[in-house]
Short mmCIF file of C-alpha atoms in Angstrom, two decimals:
data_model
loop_
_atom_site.label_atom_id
_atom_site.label_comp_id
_atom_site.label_asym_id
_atom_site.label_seq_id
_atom_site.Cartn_x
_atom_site.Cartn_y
_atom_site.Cartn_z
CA UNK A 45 -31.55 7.04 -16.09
CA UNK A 46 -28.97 7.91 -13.76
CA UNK A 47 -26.97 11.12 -14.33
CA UNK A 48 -23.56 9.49 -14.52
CA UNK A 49 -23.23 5.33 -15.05
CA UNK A 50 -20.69 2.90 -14.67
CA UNK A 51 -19.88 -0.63 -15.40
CA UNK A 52 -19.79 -2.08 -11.94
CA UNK A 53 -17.01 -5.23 -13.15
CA UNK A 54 -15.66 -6.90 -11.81
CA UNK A 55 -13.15 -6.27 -14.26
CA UNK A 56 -9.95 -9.08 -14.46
CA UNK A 57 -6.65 -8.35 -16.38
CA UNK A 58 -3.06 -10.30 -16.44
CA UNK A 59 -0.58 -8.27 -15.11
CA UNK A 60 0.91 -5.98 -17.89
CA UNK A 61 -2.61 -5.45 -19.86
CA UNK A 62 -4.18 -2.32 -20.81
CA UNK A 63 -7.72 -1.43 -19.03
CA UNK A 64 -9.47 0.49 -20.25
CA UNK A 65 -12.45 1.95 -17.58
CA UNK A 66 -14.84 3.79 -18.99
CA UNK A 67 -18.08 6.35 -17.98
CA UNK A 68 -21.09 7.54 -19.52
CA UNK A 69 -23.43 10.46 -18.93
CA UNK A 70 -26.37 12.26 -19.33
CA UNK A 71 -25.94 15.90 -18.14
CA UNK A 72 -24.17 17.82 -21.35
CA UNK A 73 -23.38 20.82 -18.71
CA UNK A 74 -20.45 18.30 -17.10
CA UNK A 75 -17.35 20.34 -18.10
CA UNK A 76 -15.22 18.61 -15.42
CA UNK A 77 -13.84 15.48 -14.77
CA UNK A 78 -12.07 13.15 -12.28
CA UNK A 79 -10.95 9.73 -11.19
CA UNK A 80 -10.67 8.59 -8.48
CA UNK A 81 -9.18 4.93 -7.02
CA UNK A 82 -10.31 3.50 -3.95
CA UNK A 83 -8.71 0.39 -2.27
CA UNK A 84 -10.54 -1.73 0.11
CA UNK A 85 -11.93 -0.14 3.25
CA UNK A 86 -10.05 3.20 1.95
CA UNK A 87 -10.87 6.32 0.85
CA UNK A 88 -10.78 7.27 -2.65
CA UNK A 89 -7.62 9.23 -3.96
CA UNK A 90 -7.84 11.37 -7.08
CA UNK A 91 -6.24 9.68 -9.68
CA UNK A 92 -6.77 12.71 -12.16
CA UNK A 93 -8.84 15.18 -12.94
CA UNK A 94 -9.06 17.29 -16.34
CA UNK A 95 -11.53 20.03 -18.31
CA UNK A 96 -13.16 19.79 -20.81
CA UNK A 97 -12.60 17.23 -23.88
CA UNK A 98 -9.15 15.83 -25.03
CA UNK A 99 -6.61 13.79 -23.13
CA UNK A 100 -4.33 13.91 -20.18
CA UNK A 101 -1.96 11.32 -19.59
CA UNK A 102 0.00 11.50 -16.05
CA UNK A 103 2.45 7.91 -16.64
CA UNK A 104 1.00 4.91 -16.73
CA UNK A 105 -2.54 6.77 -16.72
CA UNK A 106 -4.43 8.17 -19.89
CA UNK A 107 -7.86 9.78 -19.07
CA UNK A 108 -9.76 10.97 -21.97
CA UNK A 109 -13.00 12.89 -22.31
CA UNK A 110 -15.64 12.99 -25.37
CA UNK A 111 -18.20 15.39 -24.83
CA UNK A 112 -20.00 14.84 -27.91
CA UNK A 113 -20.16 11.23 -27.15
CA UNK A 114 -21.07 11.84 -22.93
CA UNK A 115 -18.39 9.60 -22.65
CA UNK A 116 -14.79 9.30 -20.58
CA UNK A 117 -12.13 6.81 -20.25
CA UNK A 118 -9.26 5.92 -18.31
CA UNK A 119 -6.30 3.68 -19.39
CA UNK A 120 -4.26 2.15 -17.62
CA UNK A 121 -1.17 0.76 -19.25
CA UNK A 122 0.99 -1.70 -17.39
CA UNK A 123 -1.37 -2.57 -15.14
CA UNK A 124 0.28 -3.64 -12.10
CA UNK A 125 -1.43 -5.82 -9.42
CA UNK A 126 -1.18 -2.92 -7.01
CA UNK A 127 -3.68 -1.18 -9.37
CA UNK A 128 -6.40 -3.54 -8.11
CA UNK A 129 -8.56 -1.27 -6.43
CA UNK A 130 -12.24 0.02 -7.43
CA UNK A 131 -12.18 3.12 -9.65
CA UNK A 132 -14.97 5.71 -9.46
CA UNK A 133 -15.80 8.34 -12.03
CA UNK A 134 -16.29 11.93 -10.99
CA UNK A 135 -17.94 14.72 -12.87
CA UNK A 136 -19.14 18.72 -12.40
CA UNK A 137 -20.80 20.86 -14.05
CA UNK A 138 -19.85 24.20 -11.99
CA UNK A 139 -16.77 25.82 -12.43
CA UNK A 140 -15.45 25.09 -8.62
CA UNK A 141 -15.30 21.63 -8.77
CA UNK A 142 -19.06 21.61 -6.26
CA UNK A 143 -21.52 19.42 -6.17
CA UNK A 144 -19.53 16.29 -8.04
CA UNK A 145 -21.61 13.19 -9.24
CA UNK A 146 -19.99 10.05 -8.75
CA UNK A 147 -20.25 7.23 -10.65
CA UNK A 148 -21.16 3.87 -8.76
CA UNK A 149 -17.12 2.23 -9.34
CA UNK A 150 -15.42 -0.69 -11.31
CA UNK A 151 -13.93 -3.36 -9.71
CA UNK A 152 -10.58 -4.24 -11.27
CA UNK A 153 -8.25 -7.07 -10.20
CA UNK A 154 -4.67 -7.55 -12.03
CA UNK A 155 -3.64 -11.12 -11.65
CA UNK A 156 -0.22 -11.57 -11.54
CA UNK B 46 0.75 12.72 8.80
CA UNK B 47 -2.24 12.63 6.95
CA UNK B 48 -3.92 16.08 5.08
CA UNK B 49 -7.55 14.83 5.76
CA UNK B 50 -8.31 12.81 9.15
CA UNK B 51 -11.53 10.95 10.37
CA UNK B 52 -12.38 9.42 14.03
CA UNK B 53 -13.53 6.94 15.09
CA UNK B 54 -12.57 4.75 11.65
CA UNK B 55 -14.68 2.04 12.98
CA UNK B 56 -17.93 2.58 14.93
CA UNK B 57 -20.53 0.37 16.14
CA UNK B 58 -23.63 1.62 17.58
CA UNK B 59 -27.39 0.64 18.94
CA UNK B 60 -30.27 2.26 17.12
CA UNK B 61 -31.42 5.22 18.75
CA UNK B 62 -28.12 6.49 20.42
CA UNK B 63 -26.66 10.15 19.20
CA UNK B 64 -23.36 9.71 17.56
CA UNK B 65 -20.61 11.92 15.96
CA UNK B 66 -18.43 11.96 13.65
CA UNK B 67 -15.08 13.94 13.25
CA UNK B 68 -13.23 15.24 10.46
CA UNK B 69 -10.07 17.96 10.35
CA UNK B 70 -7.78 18.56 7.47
CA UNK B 71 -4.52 20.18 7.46
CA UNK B 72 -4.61 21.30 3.34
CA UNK B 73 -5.76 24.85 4.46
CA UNK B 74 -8.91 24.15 2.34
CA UNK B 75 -11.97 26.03 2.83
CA UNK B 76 -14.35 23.91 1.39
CA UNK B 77 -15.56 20.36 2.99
CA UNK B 78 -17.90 17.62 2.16
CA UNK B 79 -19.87 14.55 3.76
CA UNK B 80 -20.45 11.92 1.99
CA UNK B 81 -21.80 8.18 2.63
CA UNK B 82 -21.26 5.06 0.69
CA UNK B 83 -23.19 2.28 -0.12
CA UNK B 84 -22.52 -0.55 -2.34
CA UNK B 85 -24.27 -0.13 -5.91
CA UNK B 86 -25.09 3.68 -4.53
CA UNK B 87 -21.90 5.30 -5.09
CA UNK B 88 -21.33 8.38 -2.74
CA UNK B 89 -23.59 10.60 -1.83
CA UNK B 90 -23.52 14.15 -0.28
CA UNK B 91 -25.00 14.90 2.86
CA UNK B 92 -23.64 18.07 3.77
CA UNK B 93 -21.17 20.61 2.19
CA UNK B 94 -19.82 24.14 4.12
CA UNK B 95 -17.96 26.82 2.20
CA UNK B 96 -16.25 28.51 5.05
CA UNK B 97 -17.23 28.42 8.78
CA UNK B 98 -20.37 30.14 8.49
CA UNK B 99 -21.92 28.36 5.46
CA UNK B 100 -23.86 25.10 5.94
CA UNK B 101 -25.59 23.37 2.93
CA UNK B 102 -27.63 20.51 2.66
CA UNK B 103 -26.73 17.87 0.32
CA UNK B 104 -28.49 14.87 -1.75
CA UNK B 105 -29.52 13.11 2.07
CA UNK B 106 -29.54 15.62 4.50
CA UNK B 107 -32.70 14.25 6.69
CA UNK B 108 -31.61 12.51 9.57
CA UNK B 109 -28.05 14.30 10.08
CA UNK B 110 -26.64 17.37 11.11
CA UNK B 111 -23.28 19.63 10.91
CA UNK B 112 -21.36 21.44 12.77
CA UNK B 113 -18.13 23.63 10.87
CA UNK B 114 -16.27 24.52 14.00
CA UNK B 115 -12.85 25.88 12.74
CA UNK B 116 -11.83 26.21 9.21
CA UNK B 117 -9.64 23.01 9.38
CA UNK B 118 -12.84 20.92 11.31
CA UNK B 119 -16.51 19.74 9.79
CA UNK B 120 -18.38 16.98 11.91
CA UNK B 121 -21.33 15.17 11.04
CA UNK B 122 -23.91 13.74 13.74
CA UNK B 123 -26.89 11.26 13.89
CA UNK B 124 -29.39 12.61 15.93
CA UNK B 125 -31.25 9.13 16.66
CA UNK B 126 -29.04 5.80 14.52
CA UNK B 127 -31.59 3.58 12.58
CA UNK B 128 -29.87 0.46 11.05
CA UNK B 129 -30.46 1.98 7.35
CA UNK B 130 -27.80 4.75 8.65
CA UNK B 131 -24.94 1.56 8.44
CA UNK B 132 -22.56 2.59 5.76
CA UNK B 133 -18.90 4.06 4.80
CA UNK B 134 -18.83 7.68 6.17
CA UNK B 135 -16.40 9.75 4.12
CA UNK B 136 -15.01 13.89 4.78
CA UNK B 137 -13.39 15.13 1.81
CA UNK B 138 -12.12 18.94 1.37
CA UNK B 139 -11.62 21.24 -1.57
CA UNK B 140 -10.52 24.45 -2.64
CA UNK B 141 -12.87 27.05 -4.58
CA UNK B 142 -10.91 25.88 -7.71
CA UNK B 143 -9.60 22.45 -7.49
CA UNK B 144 -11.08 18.53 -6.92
CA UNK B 145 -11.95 17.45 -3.55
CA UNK B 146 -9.58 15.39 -1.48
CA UNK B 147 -10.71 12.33 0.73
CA UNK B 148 -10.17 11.24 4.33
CA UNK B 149 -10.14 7.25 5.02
CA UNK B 150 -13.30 6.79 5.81
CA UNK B 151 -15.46 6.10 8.99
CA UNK B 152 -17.56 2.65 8.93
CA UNK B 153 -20.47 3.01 10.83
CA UNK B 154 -22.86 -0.16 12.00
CA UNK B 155 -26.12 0.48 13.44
CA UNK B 156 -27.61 -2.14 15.12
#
């Protein structure tokens, strides 16, 4: 099992729609955790990045952590078609942020 | 300008050959990453340096090396390219407390 998965998509929404992106995981010692969005031959740019459980919305993005469930989210509200991009997971189990575990990324495309 | 810079961004090579690969950041970060890319693999670390005089090896070290020569500067070299080395090269830098930030990316072809 690998330490952190991720539904690879590809994901499709109409413009305007909800997404909801979501992360599972195995290692309960995770206590932080990040997205990140990547656009085609780009680097990925942190989206977010929180402690702990609980949410932390930053406008149109929600991201949301349930440590008794392994399990994060991010929401995306108003999707736009510039949000099409793949969006990768992050997590860390030492307190400086080190030696993160990515997930593998979900494709999302917002049709217009 | 940008905070985190690679070169080349595009990079074609023959197997065998020595190549290197640059990375400086202006974010006054101590802390900076390699990473490589591969579809289905996510990212991977191959290297990680805490200040100039700390060198770690990461996930898939064997086969590269590192060389931290300023604060603001990390490169990564291939010794001798195989074709299995072909993938997305990414630098990324970090503070002792915060996330890590990316460069764009270097995509390297061995042929």
């Amino acid at each position: 099992q690998k330490e952190v998965e991720q539904d690879p998509g590809p994901l499709s929404v109409p413009e305007g729609a909800i997404v909801s992106l979501n992360c599972t995981y195995s290692n309960s010692a995770f206590q932080y955790f990040m997205w990140y969005r990547q656009y085609s031959r780009k680097g990925p740019e942190l989206l977010m990045y929180t402690y702990s459980s609980g949410n932390k919305e930053d406008g149109r993005f929600t991201a949301q952590v349930d440590k008794s469930s392994k399990y994060i989210s991010l929401f995306i509200r108003d999707s736009q078609p510039s949000d099409s991009a793949t969006y990768l997971c992050a997590m860390s189990a030492e307190t400086s942020y080190d030696k993160v575990i990515f997930g593998p990324g979900t494709s999302l495309s917002v049709i217009p | 300008d940008a905070d985190v810079t690679q070169t080349p961004r595009n990079r074609i090579t023959k197997t065998g050959k020595r190549i290197m690969l640059e990375c400086s950041q202006t974010k006054g970060h101590d802390r900076m990453y390699w990473y490589r890319q591969d579809p289905g693999l996510g990212l991977r670390l191959i290297y990680y340096s805490f200040d100039v005089k700390d060198i770690n090896k990461g996930e898939i070290s064997d086969g590269y090396s590192v060389s931290r020569q300023a604060q603001a500067k990390f490169s990564l070299s291939l010794e001798s390219a195989i074709p299995n080395q072909t993938a997305l090269y990414f630098c990324a830098t970090s503070d002792w407390k915060g996330p890590q930030y990316f460069g764009p990316g270097t995509r390297l072809t061995v042929l």
